[in-house]
Tab-separated table of C-alpha atoms in Angstrom:
chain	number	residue	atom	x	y	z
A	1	UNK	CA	73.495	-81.621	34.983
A	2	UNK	CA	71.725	-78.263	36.978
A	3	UNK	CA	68.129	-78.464	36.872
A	4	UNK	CA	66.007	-75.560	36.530
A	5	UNK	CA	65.857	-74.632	40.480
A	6	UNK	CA	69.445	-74.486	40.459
A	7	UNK	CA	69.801	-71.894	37.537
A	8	UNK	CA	67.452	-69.616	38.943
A	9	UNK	CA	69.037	-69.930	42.073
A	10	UNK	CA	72.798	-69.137	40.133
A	11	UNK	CA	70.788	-66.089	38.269
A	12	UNK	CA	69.415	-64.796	41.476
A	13	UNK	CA	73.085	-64.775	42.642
A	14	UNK	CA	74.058	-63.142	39.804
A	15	UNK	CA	71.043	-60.057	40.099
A	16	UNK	CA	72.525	-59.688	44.035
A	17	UNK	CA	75.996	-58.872	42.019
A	18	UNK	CA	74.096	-56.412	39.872
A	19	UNK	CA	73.764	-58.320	36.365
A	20	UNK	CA	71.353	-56.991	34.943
A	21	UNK	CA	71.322	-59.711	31.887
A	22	UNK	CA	70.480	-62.261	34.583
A	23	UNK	CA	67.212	-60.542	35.461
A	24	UNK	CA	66.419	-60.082	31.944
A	25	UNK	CA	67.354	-63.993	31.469
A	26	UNK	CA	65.077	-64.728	34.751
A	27	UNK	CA	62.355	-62.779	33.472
A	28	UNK	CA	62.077	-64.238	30.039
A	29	UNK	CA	62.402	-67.539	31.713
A	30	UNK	CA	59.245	-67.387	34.147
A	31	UNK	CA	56.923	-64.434	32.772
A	32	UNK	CA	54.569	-66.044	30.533
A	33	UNK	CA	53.806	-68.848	33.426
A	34	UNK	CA	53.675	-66.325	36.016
A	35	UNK	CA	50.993	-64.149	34.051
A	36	UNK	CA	49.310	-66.901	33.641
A	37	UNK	CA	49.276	-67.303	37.266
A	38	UNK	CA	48.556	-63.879	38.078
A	39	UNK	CA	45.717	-63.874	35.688
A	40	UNK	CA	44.268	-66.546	37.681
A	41	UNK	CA	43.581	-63.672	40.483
A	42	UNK	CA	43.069	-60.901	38.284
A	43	UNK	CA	41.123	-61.529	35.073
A	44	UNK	CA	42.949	-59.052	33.450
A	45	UNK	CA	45.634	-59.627	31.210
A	46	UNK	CA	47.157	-55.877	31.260
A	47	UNK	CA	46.881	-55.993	35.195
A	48	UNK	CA	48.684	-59.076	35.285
A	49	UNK	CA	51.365	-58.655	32.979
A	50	UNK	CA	51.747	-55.367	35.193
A	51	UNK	CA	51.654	-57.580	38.706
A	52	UNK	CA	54.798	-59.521	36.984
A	53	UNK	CA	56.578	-56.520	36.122
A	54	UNK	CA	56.279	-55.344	39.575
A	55	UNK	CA	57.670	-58.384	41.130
A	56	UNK	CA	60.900	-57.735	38.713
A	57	UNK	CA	61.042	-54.127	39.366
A	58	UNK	CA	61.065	-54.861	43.446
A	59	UNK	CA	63.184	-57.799	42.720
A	60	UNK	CA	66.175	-55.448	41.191
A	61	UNK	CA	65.447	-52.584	43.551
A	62	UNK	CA	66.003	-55.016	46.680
A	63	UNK	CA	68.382	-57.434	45.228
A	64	UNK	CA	71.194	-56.340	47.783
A	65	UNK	CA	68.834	-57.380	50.843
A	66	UNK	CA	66.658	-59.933	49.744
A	67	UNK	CA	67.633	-63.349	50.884
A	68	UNK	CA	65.609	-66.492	49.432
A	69	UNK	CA	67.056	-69.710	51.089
A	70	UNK	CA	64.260	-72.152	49.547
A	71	UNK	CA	63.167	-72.587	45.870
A	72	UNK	CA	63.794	-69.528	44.047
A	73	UNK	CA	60.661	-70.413	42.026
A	74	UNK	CA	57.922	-70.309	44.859
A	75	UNK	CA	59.269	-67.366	45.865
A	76	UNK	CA	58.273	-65.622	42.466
A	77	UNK	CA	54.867	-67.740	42.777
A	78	UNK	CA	53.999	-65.981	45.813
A	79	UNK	CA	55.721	-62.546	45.328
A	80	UNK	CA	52.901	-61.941	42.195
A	81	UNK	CA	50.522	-63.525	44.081
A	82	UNK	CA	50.852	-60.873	46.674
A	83	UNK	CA	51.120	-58.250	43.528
A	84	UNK	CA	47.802	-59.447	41.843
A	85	UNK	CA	46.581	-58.715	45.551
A	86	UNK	CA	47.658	-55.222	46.185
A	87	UNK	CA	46.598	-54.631	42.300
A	88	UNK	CA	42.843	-55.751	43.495
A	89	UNK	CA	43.532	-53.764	46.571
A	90	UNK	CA	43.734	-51.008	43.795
A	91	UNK	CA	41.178	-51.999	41.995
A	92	UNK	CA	39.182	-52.141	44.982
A	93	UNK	CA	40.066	-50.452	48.024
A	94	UNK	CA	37.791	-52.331	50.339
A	95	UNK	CA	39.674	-55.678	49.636
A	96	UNK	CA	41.691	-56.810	52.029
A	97	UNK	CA	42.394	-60.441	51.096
A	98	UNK	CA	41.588	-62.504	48.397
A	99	UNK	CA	38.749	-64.314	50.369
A	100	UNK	CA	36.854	-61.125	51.032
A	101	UNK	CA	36.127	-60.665	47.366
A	102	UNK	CA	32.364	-61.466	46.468
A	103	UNK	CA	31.796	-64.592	45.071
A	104	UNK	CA	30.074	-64.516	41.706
A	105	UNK	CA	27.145	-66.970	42.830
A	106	UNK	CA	26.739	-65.405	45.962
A	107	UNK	CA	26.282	-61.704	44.789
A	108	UNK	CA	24.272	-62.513	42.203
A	109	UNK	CA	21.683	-64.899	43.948
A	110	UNK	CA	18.667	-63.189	45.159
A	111	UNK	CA	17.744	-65.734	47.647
A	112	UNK	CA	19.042	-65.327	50.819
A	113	UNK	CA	18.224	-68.870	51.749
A	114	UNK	CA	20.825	-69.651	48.677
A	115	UNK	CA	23.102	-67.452	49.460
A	116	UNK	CA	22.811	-68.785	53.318
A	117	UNK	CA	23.338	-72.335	51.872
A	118	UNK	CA	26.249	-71.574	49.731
A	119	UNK	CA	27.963	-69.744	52.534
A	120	UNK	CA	27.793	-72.846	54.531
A	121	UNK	CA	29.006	-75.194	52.028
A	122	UNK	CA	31.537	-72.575	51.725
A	123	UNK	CA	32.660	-72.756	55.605
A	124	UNK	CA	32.398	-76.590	55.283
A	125	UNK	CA	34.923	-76.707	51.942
A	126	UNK	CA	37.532	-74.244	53.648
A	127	UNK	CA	37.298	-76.122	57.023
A	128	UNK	CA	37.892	-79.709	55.223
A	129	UNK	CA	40.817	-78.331	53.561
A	130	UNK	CA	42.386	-77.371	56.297
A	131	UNK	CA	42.080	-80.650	57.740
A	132	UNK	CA	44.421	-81.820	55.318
A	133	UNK	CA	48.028	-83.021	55.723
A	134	UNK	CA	50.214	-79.776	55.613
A	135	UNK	CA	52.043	-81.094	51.765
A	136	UNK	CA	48.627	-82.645	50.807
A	137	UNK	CA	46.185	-79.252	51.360
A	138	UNK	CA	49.469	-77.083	49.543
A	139	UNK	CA	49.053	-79.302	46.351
A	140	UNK	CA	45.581	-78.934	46.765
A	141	UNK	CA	45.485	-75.202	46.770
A	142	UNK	CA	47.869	-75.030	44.530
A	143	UNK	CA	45.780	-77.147	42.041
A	144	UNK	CA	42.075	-76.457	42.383
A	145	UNK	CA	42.177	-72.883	44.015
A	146	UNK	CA	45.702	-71.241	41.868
A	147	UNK	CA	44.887	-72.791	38.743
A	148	UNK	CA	48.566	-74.611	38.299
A	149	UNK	CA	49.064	-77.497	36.636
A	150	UNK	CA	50.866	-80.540	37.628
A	151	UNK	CA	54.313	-79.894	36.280
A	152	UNK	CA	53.805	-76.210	37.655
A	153	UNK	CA	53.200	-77.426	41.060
A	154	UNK	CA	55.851	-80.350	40.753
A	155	UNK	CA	58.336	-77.627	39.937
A	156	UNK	CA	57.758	-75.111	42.402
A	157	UNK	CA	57.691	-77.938	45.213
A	158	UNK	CA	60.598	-80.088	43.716
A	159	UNK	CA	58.557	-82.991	43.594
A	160	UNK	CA	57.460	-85.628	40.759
A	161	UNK	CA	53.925	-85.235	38.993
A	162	UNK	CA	53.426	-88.644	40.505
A	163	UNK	CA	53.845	-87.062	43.796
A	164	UNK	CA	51.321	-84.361	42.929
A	165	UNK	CA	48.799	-86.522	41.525
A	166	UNK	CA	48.900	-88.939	44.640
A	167	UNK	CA	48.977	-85.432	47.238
A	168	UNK	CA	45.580	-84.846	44.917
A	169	UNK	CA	44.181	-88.335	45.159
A	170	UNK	CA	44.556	-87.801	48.975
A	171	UNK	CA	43.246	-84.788	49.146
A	172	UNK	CA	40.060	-85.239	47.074
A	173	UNK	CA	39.365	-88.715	48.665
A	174	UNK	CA	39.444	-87.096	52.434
A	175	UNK	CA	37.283	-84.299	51.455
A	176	UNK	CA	35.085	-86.462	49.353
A	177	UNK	CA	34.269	-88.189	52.684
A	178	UNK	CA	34.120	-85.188	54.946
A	179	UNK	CA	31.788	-83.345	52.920
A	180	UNK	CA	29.536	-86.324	52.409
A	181	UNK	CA	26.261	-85.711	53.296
A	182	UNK	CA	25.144	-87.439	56.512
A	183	UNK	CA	23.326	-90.798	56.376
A	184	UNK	CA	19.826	-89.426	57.576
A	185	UNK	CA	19.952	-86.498	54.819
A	186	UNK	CA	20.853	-89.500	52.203
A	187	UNK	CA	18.019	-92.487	53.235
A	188	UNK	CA	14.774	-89.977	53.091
A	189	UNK	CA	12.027	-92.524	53.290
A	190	UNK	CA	8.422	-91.684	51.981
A	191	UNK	CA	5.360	-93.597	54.044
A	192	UNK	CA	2.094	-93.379	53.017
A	193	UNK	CA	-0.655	-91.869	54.986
């Protein structure tokens, strides 16, 4: 029996030979999820149901050249995720990636020394997650920073949710111990004068 993968793989074949009731079957099959997904970098349901229809429109204008050798699905994944970008591009024309945008604690903090501390825990988080196996930080991101759930993630990287929920386990327990505080900031000792 063809799983999933495989159908969208036989549709995509299909769209290259100009069936157009393949894209509409392709479509129906994977927009809801991926304006949910899209949403996740938007926060804008009209934007992102937009974003989506992009990725369809570009995917029957280039059908004849595109070539997708891996899982069909992750390349939908990040074709909108590079949609909902160029819509905030729009939105914004100083953006230029996704981790340019202001972050909501950061802007609205008028502290600097918060702001300064934040930053830095910022820097630290990014830094420990690239320390992370290649598979491991991919579920990771794919999880905590893209908003997908297990079965999403297990889908798009042909995996089991067991093998998504260990990748997490991993991940959280070897940034849970990088971004432990050090000893000295932990055993503050009082003494009397």
């Amino acid at each position: 029996m063809a799983n999933a993968h495989d159908y969208d793989k036989v549709l995509f074949k299909r769209i290259q030979s100009d069936d157009r009731l393949a894209l509409n079957t392709l479509f129906a099959a994977h927009y809801q999820n991926l304006c949910s997904f899209a949403n996740t970098y938007l926060h804008n349901k009209e934007e992102a149901e937009e974003s989506v229809a992009d990725v369809f429109v570009n995917l029957w204008k280039n059908r004849k050249n595109l070539s997708v050798e891996k899982n069909f699905k992750a390349y939908l994944y990040m074709a909108v995720k590079y949609a909902a970008f160029a819509a905030l591009r729009k939105r914004n024309p100083a953006f230029k990636d996704i981790d340019t945008l202001p972050d909501t604690f950061a802007s609205e903090s008028s502290d600097p020394e918060q702001v300064v501390l934040y930053e830095e825990l910022e820097r630290r988080i990014e830094n420990a997650v690239e320390t992370l196996p290649p598979r491991c930080r991919q579920v990771f991101v794919m999880s905590r920073m893209e908003g997908l759930t297990y079965k999403e993630i297990a889908t798009i990287l042909d995996i089991s949710e067991n093998t998504v929920e260990n990748h997490l386990v991993k991940a959280l327990h070897i940034l849970r111990d990088l971004l432990r505080p050090p000893k000295e900031l932990k055993t503050i000792t009082l003494t009397g004068s």
